[in-house]
Short mmCIF file of C-alpha atoms in Angstrom, two decimals:
data_model
loop_
_atom_site.label_atom_id
_atom_site.label_comp_id
_atom_site.label_asym_id
_atom_site.label_seq_id
_atom_site.Cartn_x
_atom_site.Cartn_y
_atom_site.Cartn_z
CA MET A 1 18.11 -20.00 8.04
CA THR A 2 21.05 -23.30 8.06
CA LEU A 3 24.13 -23.87 5.12
CA GLU A 4 22.63 -27.14 4.81
CA THR A 5 19.46 -25.47 3.82
CA PHE A 6 20.66 -22.55 1.54
CA ASP A 7 22.29 -24.99 -0.31
CA TYR A 8 19.57 -26.67 -0.70
CA GLU A 9 17.25 -24.08 -2.12
CA GLN A 10 20.85 -22.78 -4.20
CA LYS A 11 20.47 -26.56 -6.10
CA ILE A 12 16.90 -25.74 -6.66
CA LYS A 13 17.35 -22.20 -8.11
CA GLU A 14 19.81 -23.58 -10.36
CA GLU A 15 18.53 -26.54 -11.34
CA LYS A 16 15.50 -24.24 -12.77
CA THR A 17 17.91 -21.78 -14.63
CA LYS A 18 19.00 -24.95 -16.33
CA CYS A 19 15.31 -26.12 -16.85
CA ALA A 20 14.71 -22.03 -18.10
CA LYS A 21 17.25 -21.75 -20.51
CA ASN A 22 16.36 -25.14 -22.29
CA ASP A 23 12.94 -24.55 -22.52
CA PHE A 24 13.58 -20.55 -23.89
CA GLU A 25 15.27 -23.07 -26.62
CA LEU A 26 12.58 -25.42 -27.64
CA LEU A 27 10.09 -22.49 -27.28
CA LEU A 28 12.01 -20.54 -30.01
CA SER A 29 12.38 -23.39 -32.22
CA GLN A 30 11.37 -23.20 -35.71
CA GLY A 31 7.95 -25.09 -35.48
CA ASN A 32 7.91 -26.14 -32.67
CA ILE A 33 4.42 -23.69 -31.66
CA ALA A 34 5.43 -20.48 -33.72
CA PHE A 35 7.76 -19.44 -36.57
CA TYR A 36 8.81 -16.56 -34.90
CA LYS A 37 10.63 -13.32 -36.81
CA GLY A 38 11.23 -10.43 -34.39
CA CYS A 39 10.37 -9.82 -31.22
CA GLU A 40 8.57 -6.76 -29.14
CA VAL A 41 9.86 -5.05 -25.85
CA THR A 42 7.45 -2.73 -24.39
CA GLN A 43 9.52 -1.15 -21.09
CA ILE A 44 8.57 0.48 -17.79
CA PHE A 45 10.88 2.55 -15.88
CA LEU A 46 11.56 4.74 -13.24
CA TYR A 47 14.34 7.76 -13.63
CA ASP A 48 15.99 9.05 -10.54
CA LYS A 49 16.71 12.45 -11.23
CA ARG A 50 19.63 12.95 -8.90
CA THR A 51 21.34 9.62 -9.32
CA LYS A 52 20.19 9.80 -13.69
CA GLU A 53 19.96 5.99 -13.37
CA ALA A 54 16.55 4.65 -14.67
CA LYS A 55 15.67 1.45 -12.75
CA ASN A 56 13.53 -1.60 -14.69
CA TYR A 57 9.87 -1.18 -13.55
CA PHE A 58 8.06 -3.74 -15.82
CA CYS A 59 9.42 -5.20 -18.73
CA LEU A 60 7.96 -6.88 -21.19
CA PHE A 61 9.70 -8.98 -24.49
CA VAL A 62 6.88 -10.33 -27.14
CA PHE A 63 8.58 -12.77 -29.98
CA ASP A 64 6.21 -12.71 -32.90
CA GLU A 65 6.26 -13.33 -36.59
CA VAL A 66 6.57 -9.71 -37.91
CA ASP A 67 9.93 -9.06 -39.82
CA LYS A 68 10.84 -5.40 -38.60
CA VAL A 69 13.38 -3.30 -36.73
CA ASP A 70 13.16 0.12 -35.12
CA GLU A 71 15.86 1.76 -34.87
CA ALA A 72 15.05 3.78 -31.55
CA PRO A 73 12.47 3.25 -29.10
CA THR A 74 8.86 4.73 -29.77
CA LYS A 75 8.08 6.76 -26.11
CA LEU A 76 4.20 5.71 -25.29
CA LEU A 77 3.84 8.73 -23.18
CA LYS A 78 3.71 12.21 -24.36
CA LYS A 79 6.10 13.02 -21.56
CA PRO A 80 6.88 11.06 -18.52
CA ILE A 81 4.72 10.47 -14.99
CA GLU A 82 5.87 12.82 -12.24
CA LEU A 83 5.77 10.99 -9.06
CA SER A 84 7.30 13.07 -7.03
CA GLU A 85 10.24 16.14 -6.97
CA ASN A 86 13.23 14.05 -8.21
CA LEU A 87 11.53 10.44 -9.55
CA ILE A 88 9.25 10.09 -12.96
CA ALA A 89 8.27 7.38 -14.93
CA GLY A 90 7.85 6.48 -18.46
CA ILE A 91 7.49 3.80 -20.95
CA GLN A 92 8.72 2.91 -23.83
CA GLN A 93 8.73 0.22 -27.13
CA LYS A 94 10.70 -1.06 -29.71
CA ARG A 95 11.30 -4.21 -32.17
CA ILE A 96 14.72 -5.93 -32.37
CA LEU A 97 16.14 -9.13 -33.95
CA LEU A 98 15.77 -12.01 -32.77
CA SER A 99 19.50 -12.29 -31.57
CA ASP A 100 19.35 -9.29 -29.80
CA ALA A 101 16.39 -10.71 -27.85
CA LYS A 102 18.50 -13.57 -27.19
CA LYS A 103 21.17 -12.21 -26.41
CA ALA A 104 19.20 -9.81 -23.99
CA PHE A 105 18.09 -13.06 -22.44
CA GLU A 106 21.30 -13.94 -21.66
CA GLU A 107 22.71 -10.61 -20.19
CA ILE A 108 19.31 -10.81 -17.89
CA GLN A 109 21.19 -14.08 -16.49
CA ASN A 110 24.23 -11.92 -16.02
CA GLY A 111 22.63 -8.56 -13.72
CA THR A 112 22.45 -6.20 -17.00
CA MET A 113 20.04 -5.11 -19.31
CA HIS A 114 21.25 -2.62 -22.72
CA TYR A 115 18.42 -3.77 -25.34
CA ASP A 116 18.02 0.23 -25.56
CA GLY A 117 20.66 2.18 -22.64
CA ASN A 118 21.76 1.11 -19.09
CA CYS A 119 18.55 -0.50 -17.69
CA LEU A 120 19.20 -1.26 -13.54
CA ILE A 121 17.51 -4.44 -12.73
CA SER A 122 17.14 -6.18 -9.33
CA GLU A 123 19.89 -7.96 -8.27
CA HIS A 124 17.60 -10.74 -6.95
CA LEU A 125 16.04 -11.88 -10.36
CA ASN A 126 15.17 -15.61 -10.20
CA LEU A 127 14.61 -17.65 -13.69
CA LEU A 128 11.85 -19.92 -13.97
CA PRO A 129 11.29 -22.84 -16.12
CA LYS A 130 8.82 -22.05 -18.79
CA THR A 131 4.94 -21.59 -18.08
CA TYR A 132 1.84 -22.16 -20.11
CA VAL A 133 -0.70 -19.32 -20.00
CA PRO A 134 -4.68 -20.11 -21.20
CA SER A 135 -5.75 -17.04 -22.98
CA LEU A 136 -9.49 -18.03 -21.84
CA SER A 137 -11.06 -19.59 -18.87
CA SER A 138 -14.99 -20.41 -18.94
CA ASN A 139 -15.12 -20.35 -14.95
CA LYS A 140 -11.70 -18.45 -13.77
CA THR A 141 -9.79 -14.94 -15.12
CA VAL A 142 -6.47 -15.59 -15.76
CA LEU A 143 -5.05 -12.56 -13.78
CA LEU A 144 -2.09 -12.93 -15.75
CA ASN A 145 -2.61 -12.26 -19.26
CA HIS A 146 -3.72 -8.48 -17.71
CA VAL A 147 0.44 -8.03 -18.52
CA LEU A 148 0.50 -10.10 -21.49
CA LYS A 149 -0.02 -9.18 -25.07
CA PRO A 150 -2.85 -10.59 -26.72
CA ASN A 151 -2.51 -13.72 -28.53
CA TYR A 152 -5.58 -13.79 -30.70
CA TRP A 153 -4.63 -17.43 -32.49
CA GLY A 154 -4.19 -19.19 -29.15
CA ASP A 155 -2.27 -19.41 -26.11
CA ASN A 156 0.64 -18.57 -24.37
CA TYR A 157 3.97 -19.37 -22.92
CA ILE A 158 6.11 -17.40 -20.76
CA ILE A 159 9.62 -16.94 -19.26
CA GLU A 160 9.70 -15.08 -16.32
CA PHE A 161 12.91 -13.57 -14.13
CA PHE A 162 11.57 -12.84 -11.03
CA ASP A 163 12.23 -10.00 -8.86
CA GLU A 164 11.88 -12.08 -5.60
CA ALA A 165 13.18 -9.33 -3.04
CA LYS A 166 11.20 -6.47 -4.25
CA GLU A 167 13.17 -3.83 -2.85
CA MET A 168 12.13 -1.77 -5.03
CA LEU A 169 8.13 -1.26 -3.89
CA ASN A 170 9.92 -0.17 -0.20
CA SER A 171 12.73 1.94 -1.43
CA TYR A 172 10.28 5.01 -1.92
CA LYS A 173 8.50 7.80 -0.01
CA ASP A 174 4.80 6.92 -0.60
CA THR A 175 5.29 3.78 -2.18
CA ARG A 176 1.47 3.00 -2.78
CA ASN A 177 0.32 6.17 -4.26
CA ILE A 178 3.14 6.19 -6.29
CA PHE A 179 2.63 2.68 -7.70
CA ASP A 180 -1.16 3.71 -7.54
CA ILE A 181 -0.26 6.51 -10.15
CA ILE A 182 2.01 4.60 -12.43
CA ASN A 183 -0.40 1.89 -12.96
CA GLU A 184 -3.37 3.18 -13.50
CA LYS A 185 -1.81 5.26 -15.77
CA ILE A 186 -0.07 2.52 -17.65
CA LYS A 187 -3.82 0.62 -17.63
CA SER A 188 -5.39 3.81 -19.61
CA LEU A 189 -2.64 3.54 -22.50
CA SER A 190 -4.94 1.97 -25.03
CA ALA A 191 -1.12 1.46 -27.47
CA VAL A 192 0.27 -1.72 -24.73
CA LYS A 193 -2.19 -3.69 -23.04
CA ILE A 194 -0.46 -3.72 -19.37
CA ASP A 195 -2.52 -3.03 -15.74
CA LEU A 196 -0.02 -3.92 -13.15
CA THR A 197 -3.20 -2.96 -10.91
CA LYS A 198 -4.44 -6.77 -11.07
CA VAL A 199 -0.91 -8.50 -10.95
CA TYR A 200 1.03 -6.16 -8.70
CA ASP A 201 3.24 -9.31 -8.04
CA ARG A 202 5.01 -8.64 -11.12
CA ILE A 203 6.65 -5.28 -10.54
CA GLY A 204 10.25 -5.52 -11.48
CA ASN A 205 9.66 -8.58 -13.13
CA ILE A 206 11.48 -9.42 -17.22
CA LEU A 207 8.86 -11.62 -18.62
CA PHE A 208 9.73 -12.99 -22.03
CA GLN A 209 6.45 -14.21 -24.19
CA PHE A 210 6.17 -17.04 -26.56
CA PRO A 211 2.41 -16.99 -28.23
CA ILE A 212 1.53 -20.13 -29.59
CA THR A 213 0.13 -20.01 -33.25
CA ILE A 214 0.92 -23.31 -34.59
CA LEU A 215 -2.36 -24.53 -34.37
CA LYS A 216 -5.81 -23.10 -33.87
CA SER A 217 -8.80 -25.61 -32.74
CA GLU A 218 -12.64 -25.88 -32.16
CA ILE A 219 -14.44 -27.30 -30.12
CA ALA A 220 -18.39 -27.92 -29.94
CA SER A 221 -20.52 -30.11 -27.90
CA GLU A 222 -22.81 -31.83 -30.28
CA LYS A 223 -26.87 -31.92 -29.54
CA ASP A 224 -26.62 -35.13 -27.42
CA SER A 225 -24.54 -33.08 -24.57
CA VAL A 226 -22.45 -36.36 -24.28
CA ASN A 227 -20.19 -36.25 -27.73
CA VAL A 228 -17.97 -33.57 -28.18
CA CYS A 229 -16.29 -32.00 -32.16
CA ILE A 230 -12.90 -30.96 -32.13
CA LYS A 231 -11.60 -29.51 -35.08
CA THR A 232 -8.23 -27.94 -35.67
CA GLU A 233 -5.89 -26.87 -38.13
CA TYR A 234 -1.97 -25.97 -38.76
CA HIS A 235 -0.10 -22.42 -39.47
CA PRO A 236 0.13 -22.60 -42.95
CA SER A 237 4.37 -23.08 -42.85
CA VAL A 238 3.63 -26.15 -41.25
CA THR A 239 4.50 -29.27 -43.95
CA ASN A 240 4.80 -32.27 -41.88
CA ALA A 241 2.01 -32.81 -39.37
CA LYS A 242 2.76 -33.47 -35.55
CA ASN A 243 2.27 -35.93 -33.83
CA LEU A 244 -1.23 -34.74 -31.65
CA HIS A 245 -2.55 -36.76 -28.46
CA ILE A 246 -5.91 -35.02 -27.71
CA GLU A 247 -7.40 -35.37 -23.89
CA MET A 248 -10.90 -34.05 -23.17
CA ILE A 249 -11.87 -34.08 -19.67
CA SER A 250 -15.27 -32.96 -18.16
CA ARG A 251 -15.71 -32.51 -13.86
CA LEU A 252 -18.49 -31.47 -12.37
CA ASP A 253 -18.83 -31.14 -8.24
CA HIS A 254 -15.39 -32.26 -8.21
CA VAL A 255 -15.12 -35.42 -9.85
CA ILE A 256 -14.45 -36.29 -13.52
CA THR A 257 -17.81 -36.81 -15.05
CA GLY A 258 -16.24 -37.83 -18.38
CA PHE A 259 -12.82 -38.43 -20.46
CA ASN A 260 -11.52 -39.28 -23.88
CA SER A 261 -8.39 -39.50 -25.65
CA TYR A 262 -7.29 -39.15 -29.37
CA ASN A 263 -4.47 -39.28 -31.10
CA SER A 264 -3.78 -37.81 -34.71
CA ASN A 265 -0.30 -36.78 -37.11
CA ALA A 266 -2.87 -35.26 -40.37
CA LEU A 267 -2.73 -31.88 -41.51
CA SER A 268 -6.09 -31.48 -39.90
CA ILE A 269 -8.57 -32.86 -37.89
CA ASN A 270 -12.61 -33.00 -37.37
CA GLN A 271 -13.44 -35.71 -35.32
CA SER A 272 -15.93 -36.88 -32.82
CA LEU A 273 -15.35 -38.10 -29.33
CA LYS A 274 -17.66 -39.42 -26.58
CA VAL A 275 -16.89 -38.15 -23.56
CA GLY A 276 -19.49 -39.00 -21.46
CA ASP A 277 -20.35 -35.31 -20.32
CA ASP A 278 -19.87 -32.14 -21.57
CA ASN A 279 -20.61 -29.63 -18.62
CA ASN A 280 -16.81 -27.81 -17.31
CA LEU A 281 -14.90 -29.44 -20.27
CA GLN A 282 -11.28 -29.33 -20.51
CA THR A 283 -9.50 -30.09 -23.81
CA LEU A 284 -5.74 -30.27 -23.93
CA ILE A 285 -3.99 -30.48 -26.84
CA SER A 286 0.17 -31.81 -26.95
CA ASP A 287 2.85 -32.92 -29.22
CA ASP A 288 3.91 -35.76 -28.39
CA THR A 289 7.58 -35.45 -30.21
CA SER A 290 8.06 -32.13 -28.21
CA LYS A 291 6.20 -32.57 -25.42
CA LEU A 292 4.97 -29.51 -25.62
CA LEU A 293 1.04 -28.02 -24.53
CA LEU A 294 -0.36 -26.71 -28.05
CA HIS A 295 -3.74 -26.11 -26.43
CA ASN A 296 -5.97 -26.06 -22.71
CA SER A 297 -9.46 -24.87 -22.71
CA GLU A 298 -11.45 -24.73 -20.29
CA VAL A 299 -15.26 -24.15 -21.69
CA ASN A 300 -19.25 -24.74 -21.32
CA PHE A 301 -21.61 -24.45 -23.44
CA LEU A 302 -25.06 -22.76 -23.64
CA LYS A 303 -27.78 -24.98 -22.62
CA GLY A 304 -30.29 -22.25 -22.48
CA PHE A 305 -30.90 -18.56 -21.96
CA HIS A 306 -33.18 -15.97 -20.30
CA PHE A 307 -34.64 -12.78 -21.89
CA GLY A 308 -36.51 -10.11 -20.32
CA GLY A 309 -38.29 -7.26 -21.35
CA LYS A 310 -40.36 -4.55 -20.57
CA ILE A 311 -43.78 -2.97 -22.22
CA GLY A 312 -44.24 0.35 -21.80
CA MET A 313 -47.67 2.63 -22.54
CA GLN A 314 -47.26 5.44 -24.69
CA TYR A 315 -48.63 8.86 -22.68
CA SER A 316 -49.53 6.90 -19.74
CA GLU A 317 -49.64 8.18 -16.35
CA PRO A 318 -46.13 8.48 -14.68
CA ARG A 319 -45.69 7.82 -11.01
CA THR A 320 -44.99 11.29 -9.62
CA ILE A 321 -43.25 12.24 -6.19
CA THR A 322 -41.60 15.14 -5.15
CA LEU A 323 -39.19 15.12 -2.34
CA ARG A 324 -37.63 17.23 0.72
CA ASN A 325 -36.21 19.90 -1.79
CA GLU A 326 -39.44 20.35 -2.96
CA LYS A 327 -37.79 18.68 -6.59
CA LYS A 328 -40.54 16.74 -8.82
CA TYR A 329 -39.35 13.67 -10.41
CA GLU A 330 -42.09 11.48 -13.13
CA ILE A 331 -41.29 7.78 -13.10
CA GLU A 332 -42.14 6.17 -16.31
CA LEU A 333 -44.09 2.65 -15.22
CA PHE A 334 -43.42 -0.26 -17.67
CA THR A 335 -45.06 -4.11 -17.31
CA ALA A 336 -42.23 -6.68 -17.16
CA ASP A 337 -42.15 -10.56 -18.19
CA LEU A 338 -39.58 -13.20 -18.16
CA PHE A 339 -39.09 -15.14 -20.66
CA ASP A 340 -37.15 -18.70 -19.98
CA SER A 341 -35.95 -20.92 -22.82
CA ASN A 342 -34.18 -23.30 -20.75
CA ILE A 343 -36.30 -26.31 -20.31
CA HIS A 344 -34.04 -28.42 -17.68
CA ASN A 345 -33.94 -25.91 -14.77
CA SER A 346 -34.10 -28.75 -12.28
CA ASP A 347 -31.54 -30.88 -13.79
CA TYR A 348 -28.53 -32.88 -12.28
CA PHE A 349 -26.78 -29.86 -13.49
CA GLU A 350 -28.26 -27.13 -11.82
CA ARG A 351 -29.20 -29.18 -8.50
CA ILE A 352 -25.27 -29.76 -8.27
CA SER A 353 -24.49 -26.32 -9.17
CA ALA A 354 -26.93 -24.71 -6.64
CA ARG A 355 -25.71 -26.68 -3.93
CA ASN A 356 -21.91 -25.12 -4.86
CA ARG A 357 -23.01 -22.05 -4.30
CA ASN A 358 -24.31 -22.32 -1.51
CA ASN A 359 -21.31 -24.19 0.30
CA GLU A 360 -19.62 -21.21 -1.29
CA ILE A 361 -21.01 -18.88 0.47
CA LEU A 362 -21.12 -20.35 3.72
CA GLN A 363 -17.35 -21.11 3.55
CA HIS A 364 -16.81 -17.46 3.01
CA SER A 365 -19.27 -16.52 6.11
CA GLY A 366 -15.61 -15.12 7.69
CA ASP A 367 -15.74 -12.85 5.71
CA TYR A 368 -19.07 -11.21 6.89
CA LYS A 369 -21.82 -11.21 9.68
CA VAL A 370 -25.30 -10.55 10.62
CA PHE A 371 -26.29 -9.24 14.13
CA LYS A 372 -29.40 -8.38 15.57
CA GLU A 373 -30.81 -7.28 18.72
CA ASN A 374 -28.83 -7.34 21.36
CA GLN A 375 -25.67 -9.38 20.20
CA THR A 376 -23.30 -6.85 21.48
CA ASP A 377 -20.57 -9.15 22.81
CA GLU A 378 -21.33 -11.51 20.00
CA ALA A 379 -20.14 -8.54 17.52
CA PHE A 380 -17.09 -7.64 19.14
CA SER A 381 -15.83 -10.93 19.73
CA PHE A 382 -16.29 -11.52 15.80
CA LEU A 383 -13.98 -7.90 15.60
CA ARG A 384 -11.43 -8.97 18.65
CA ASP A 385 -11.30 -12.38 16.51
CA LYS A 386 -10.18 -10.50 12.94
CA ILE A 387 -7.75 -8.05 14.75
CA ILE A 388 -6.23 -11.12 16.80
CA ARG A 389 -5.72 -13.27 13.62
CA HIS A 390 -4.56 -10.76 11.75
CA ASN A 391 -1.76 -9.53 14.01
CA ASP A 392 1.05 -12.17 12.31
CA ASP A 393 0.40 -10.68 8.99
CA VAL A 394 -0.15 -6.64 8.88
CA LYS A 395 1.91 -3.65 9.97
CA GLU A 396 -0.95 -1.59 11.04
CA ILE A 397 -4.23 -1.75 12.25
CA CYS A 398 -6.72 1.30 11.67
CA LEU A 399 -10.17 2.31 12.80
CA TRP A 400 -12.39 5.03 11.31
CA ASP A 401 -15.43 5.72 12.68
CA PRO A 402 -17.21 9.66 13.21
CA TYR A 403 -18.45 8.57 16.48
CA LEU A 404 -15.05 6.57 17.81
CA THR A 405 -14.14 7.23 21.46
CA ALA A 406 -11.62 6.13 23.75
CA PHE A 407 -13.47 3.75 24.93
CA ASP A 408 -14.43 2.24 21.51
CA ILE A 409 -10.60 2.01 20.84
CA MET A 410 -10.29 0.42 24.12
CA ALA A 411 -12.92 -2.40 23.26
CA THR A 412 -11.57 -3.42 20.05
CA LEU A 413 -7.76 -2.49 19.20
CA TYR A 414 -6.58 -2.80 22.49
CA PHE A 415 -7.41 -6.65 22.57
CA GLU A 416 -4.79 -6.71 20.21
CA ASN A 417 -1.57 -8.70 21.91
CA THR A 418 1.77 -7.83 19.86
CA GLY A 419 1.67 -4.13 20.22
CA LEU A 420 0.83 -3.47 16.68
CA PRO A 421 0.79 0.63 15.76
CA PHE A 422 -3.15 1.81 15.82
CA ARG A 423 -3.75 5.04 13.88
CA CYS A 424 -7.77 5.64 14.74
CA ILE A 425 -9.88 8.75 13.12
CA THR A 426 -13.36 10.47 14.66
CA SER A 427 -15.18 13.50 14.16
CA TYR A 428 -15.20 16.00 16.94
CA GLN A 429 -18.98 17.32 16.00
CA LYS A 430 -20.35 13.87 16.04
CA ALA A 431 -18.39 11.97 18.80
CA LYS A 432 -18.57 15.17 21.61
CA ASN A 433 -21.82 14.40 22.77
CA LEU A 434 -20.95 10.76 23.35
CA SER A 435 -20.01 11.62 26.89
CA GLN A 436 -21.73 11.51 30.11
CA ASP A 437 -21.93 15.05 30.40
CA ASP A 438 -23.46 15.14 27.37
CA ASP A 439 -21.92 18.93 26.62
CA ASN A 440 -22.70 20.54 23.16
CA GLN A 441 -20.81 23.39 23.74
CA LYS A 442 -17.38 21.71 24.72
CA SER A 443 -14.60 22.63 22.71
CA PHE A 444 -12.04 20.38 21.25
CA GLU A 445 -9.24 21.08 24.20
CA GLN A 446 -12.23 19.77 26.48
CA PHE A 447 -12.66 16.77 24.28
CA ARG A 448 -9.66 15.83 23.75
CA LYS A 449 -8.94 15.98 27.94
CA GLU A 450 -11.88 13.75 28.35
CA GLN A 451 -10.33 11.12 25.56
CA GLU A 452 -7.17 11.23 26.94
CA ASP A 453 -8.63 10.79 30.55
CA LEU A 454 -10.22 8.02 29.76
CA PHE A 455 -7.61 6.39 28.46
CA LEU A 456 -5.79 7.12 31.51
CA LYS A 457 -8.43 5.32 33.88
CA ASN A 458 -9.43 2.34 32.47
CA SER A 459 -5.99 1.66 31.38
CA ASN A 460 -2.30 1.18 31.91
CA ASN A 461 -2.50 1.57 28.46
CA LEU A 462 1.10 -0.86 28.13
CA ARG A 463 2.65 -1.71 24.92
CA ILE A 464 0.24 0.27 23.27
CA ASN A 465 1.47 2.24 20.18
CA LEU A 466 -1.55 4.56 19.27
CA LYS A 467 -2.09 7.83 16.77
CA PHE A 468 -5.91 9.39 17.41
CA LEU A 469 -7.24 12.18 15.31
CA ALA A 470 -10.35 14.13 14.91
CA GLN A 471 -11.25 15.34 11.75
CA GLN A 472 -12.40 19.06 12.63
CA GLY A 473 -13.39 22.80 11.86
CA GLU A 474 -11.81 23.26 8.68
CA TYR A 475 -9.55 20.28 9.24
CA GLY A 476 -10.00 17.42 6.50
CA TRP A 477 -13.63 16.53 5.22
CA LYS A 478 -17.01 14.83 6.59
CA PHE A 479 -17.57 10.81 6.87
CA HIS A 480 -20.21 8.63 7.72
CA ASP A 481 -19.48 5.04 7.11
CA ARG A 482 -17.36 2.85 9.35
CA PHE A 483 -14.00 1.02 8.76
CA LEU A 484 -11.50 -1.03 10.13
CA ILE A 485 -8.34 -1.85 8.35
CA PHE A 486 -5.34 -4.23 8.00
CA ILE A 487 -2.35 -3.00 6.55
CA PRO A 488 -0.27 -6.02 5.40
CA LYS A 489 3.25 -6.01 6.01
CA ASP A 490 3.93 -7.13 2.36
CA THR A 491 3.21 -4.45 0.24
CA THR A 492 2.16 -6.19 -2.88
CA ASN A 493 -0.37 -7.74 -0.23
CA LEU A 494 -4.33 -5.91 -0.61
CA PRO A 495 -5.16 -4.41 2.60
CA GLU A 496 -8.15 -5.85 3.76
CA ALA A 497 -10.87 -3.58 5.04
CA TYR A 498 -14.51 -4.28 7.11
CA PHE A 499 -16.94 -2.50 6.65
CA LEU A 500 -18.51 -1.86 10.22
CA GLY A 501 -22.35 -0.93 9.45
CA THR A 502 -22.87 1.09 12.70
CA SER A 503 -20.26 2.86 14.64
CA ILE A 504 -18.68 1.17 17.61
CA ASN A 505 -20.61 2.19 20.53
CA THR A 506 -23.79 0.98 18.90
CA ILE A 507 -22.12 -2.39 17.33
CA GLY A 508 -24.59 -5.71 18.19
CA LYS A 509 -27.15 -3.46 19.89
CA ASN A 510 -29.54 -3.43 16.46
CA HIS A 511 -29.80 -5.32 13.41
CA HIS A 512 -26.53 -4.74 11.01
CA ILE A 513 -24.29 -6.19 9.03
CA ILE A 514 -20.40 -6.14 9.50
CA GLN A 515 -18.78 -7.43 6.09
CA LYS A 516 -15.66 -7.45 4.03
CA VAL A 517 -14.89 -4.80 1.78
CA THR A 518 -13.67 -5.91 -2.25
CA ASN A 519 -11.74 -2.41 -3.17
CA SER A 520 -9.82 -2.69 0.13
CA ARG A 521 -6.94 -0.62 -1.51
CA GLU A 522 -9.16 2.65 -2.62
CA ILE A 523 -10.55 2.26 1.03
CA LEU A 524 -6.81 2.92 2.47
CA ASN A 525 -5.89 5.83 0.11
CA ASN A 526 -9.19 7.49 1.42
CA PHE A 527 -8.34 6.82 4.93
CA GLU A 528 -4.52 7.94 4.34
CA GLU A 529 -6.13 11.06 1.87
CA LEU A 530 -7.71 12.14 5.37
CA TRP A 531 -5.21 11.45 7.96
CA LYS A 532 -2.54 13.54 5.93
CA LEU A 533 -5.32 16.49 6.13
CA LEU A 534 -5.83 15.20 10.09
CA ASP A 535 -2.08 14.72 11.01
CA ASN A 536 -1.09 17.71 12.94
CA ASP A 537 -1.37 19.43 16.56
CA GLU A 538 -4.56 20.79 16.03
CA CYS A 539 -5.74 17.64 15.37
CA LEU A 540 -4.84 15.06 17.62
CA VAL A 541 -7.12 13.56 21.04
CA ALA A 542 -4.30 11.12 22.02
CA GLY A 543 -1.10 9.33 20.97
CA PHE A 544 0.58 6.19 23.12
CA PRO A 545 3.25 5.52 24.27
CA LYS A 546 3.95 8.82 26.04
CA LYS A 547 7.07 10.00 26.62
CA GLY A 548 9.07 7.91 29.67
CA ALA A 549 6.52 5.25 29.87
CA LYS A 550 6.98 1.60 29.60
CA LYS A 551 6.97 0.45 26.77
#
């Protein structure tokens, strides 16, 4: 980074900080978006028994209209979460005065936080200007709401201190496991709705939440689907109406299909606006004086529904099944019918939406591939492309296959050309019979030597960083599925895992599917669990580089 670039980035941060400070005062000003009286602070922290220091894991300041102060914080966990011999996690909550919340906002900018004892915060917090967070959206999930307190009156603003370095995520051994334990435990607490499993990029951050309660709005489509009715009411403390600007925009197929706007300074609104098309309707309400957004919603209106039902006859004869284990089952039989209230199944909206859904599938076709008979070359090409494409953003590649052999590893991972570490797991009991001699009595030592010889005879293994383990005997547990797993360099990013559908040695020979799995973190956690049980000399099949070999 050049000095000029550094100065430019520093200036940007200074301008954003200045903007955020002004936003803080604007949002707290009585009557702009609410009438705040107090603040609730919820903090998750890590405590190191050796250093006697507490570190901020996540902290949320929520302004509200409750006039109450706590003398001491409430411990939301009956006992701290034991993460390791020297590390524990806890969570506490306390109500403080508005003045104390303002003081905390200033202290955090100076690198300290003492709202209830001293808690270390990141040295790399970047103060960001206000962000508007909708409470609901019809077509997408607002993930940030998983770490905010629900506002049943409307939406929220936040001002955030963002920990850009995330040093905490790399400062402990077994980092992933530690944070999974904390996040799952906190998510299970009914007293606090904070789910950092969904927004783990907020770990280390400090958020100030400003719920909007000044205005409540209702939006409804009229029968013609052209006009939309909007109703608004103010907070009881409001005596003078605001200069409101209302905009309604409808969109379909990435084009604007309807628009209208309306201005009002009445204490209540009950107005019908001709939009033209009520599909995918976005409504924005702003205060022209303060330039604050007070409402933002994206809704779709119910046009029809499907109703299904089953009818069964009492005492009718069931279907009977006897399985191999001689266990018998009786299946009660029903008749099923479907009633459809929607008489516009083929209207323009359905036609366009169906085409968009199909396009969405095509756009993500790189996440899976169907292979039929005799497509071995195509299947290997697909996997190798994935492996090469990922070598810029991952730190490690894992291959998990019960029939995995040296040839399979060389046919896939060896095409990675930057020297990334590989970790591979096979099953000795299943893979030992895949060699030419087909010796069912082959010992593990014989299998180990055979695999190592294959590596040495068929490759110079240049710049290969490989550890190849086998589940065998009493070590580890048996497994069946096959996965290719990419572990990212940035621990805040999710791993990427592909289900192979078949073993590498039969890939592309018969019909199977390679597809990206949705819960890749769970797949990686299972791989890591088995790896720990096998990571010993008794299960080691092969490893590179060898001592004295070229790297």
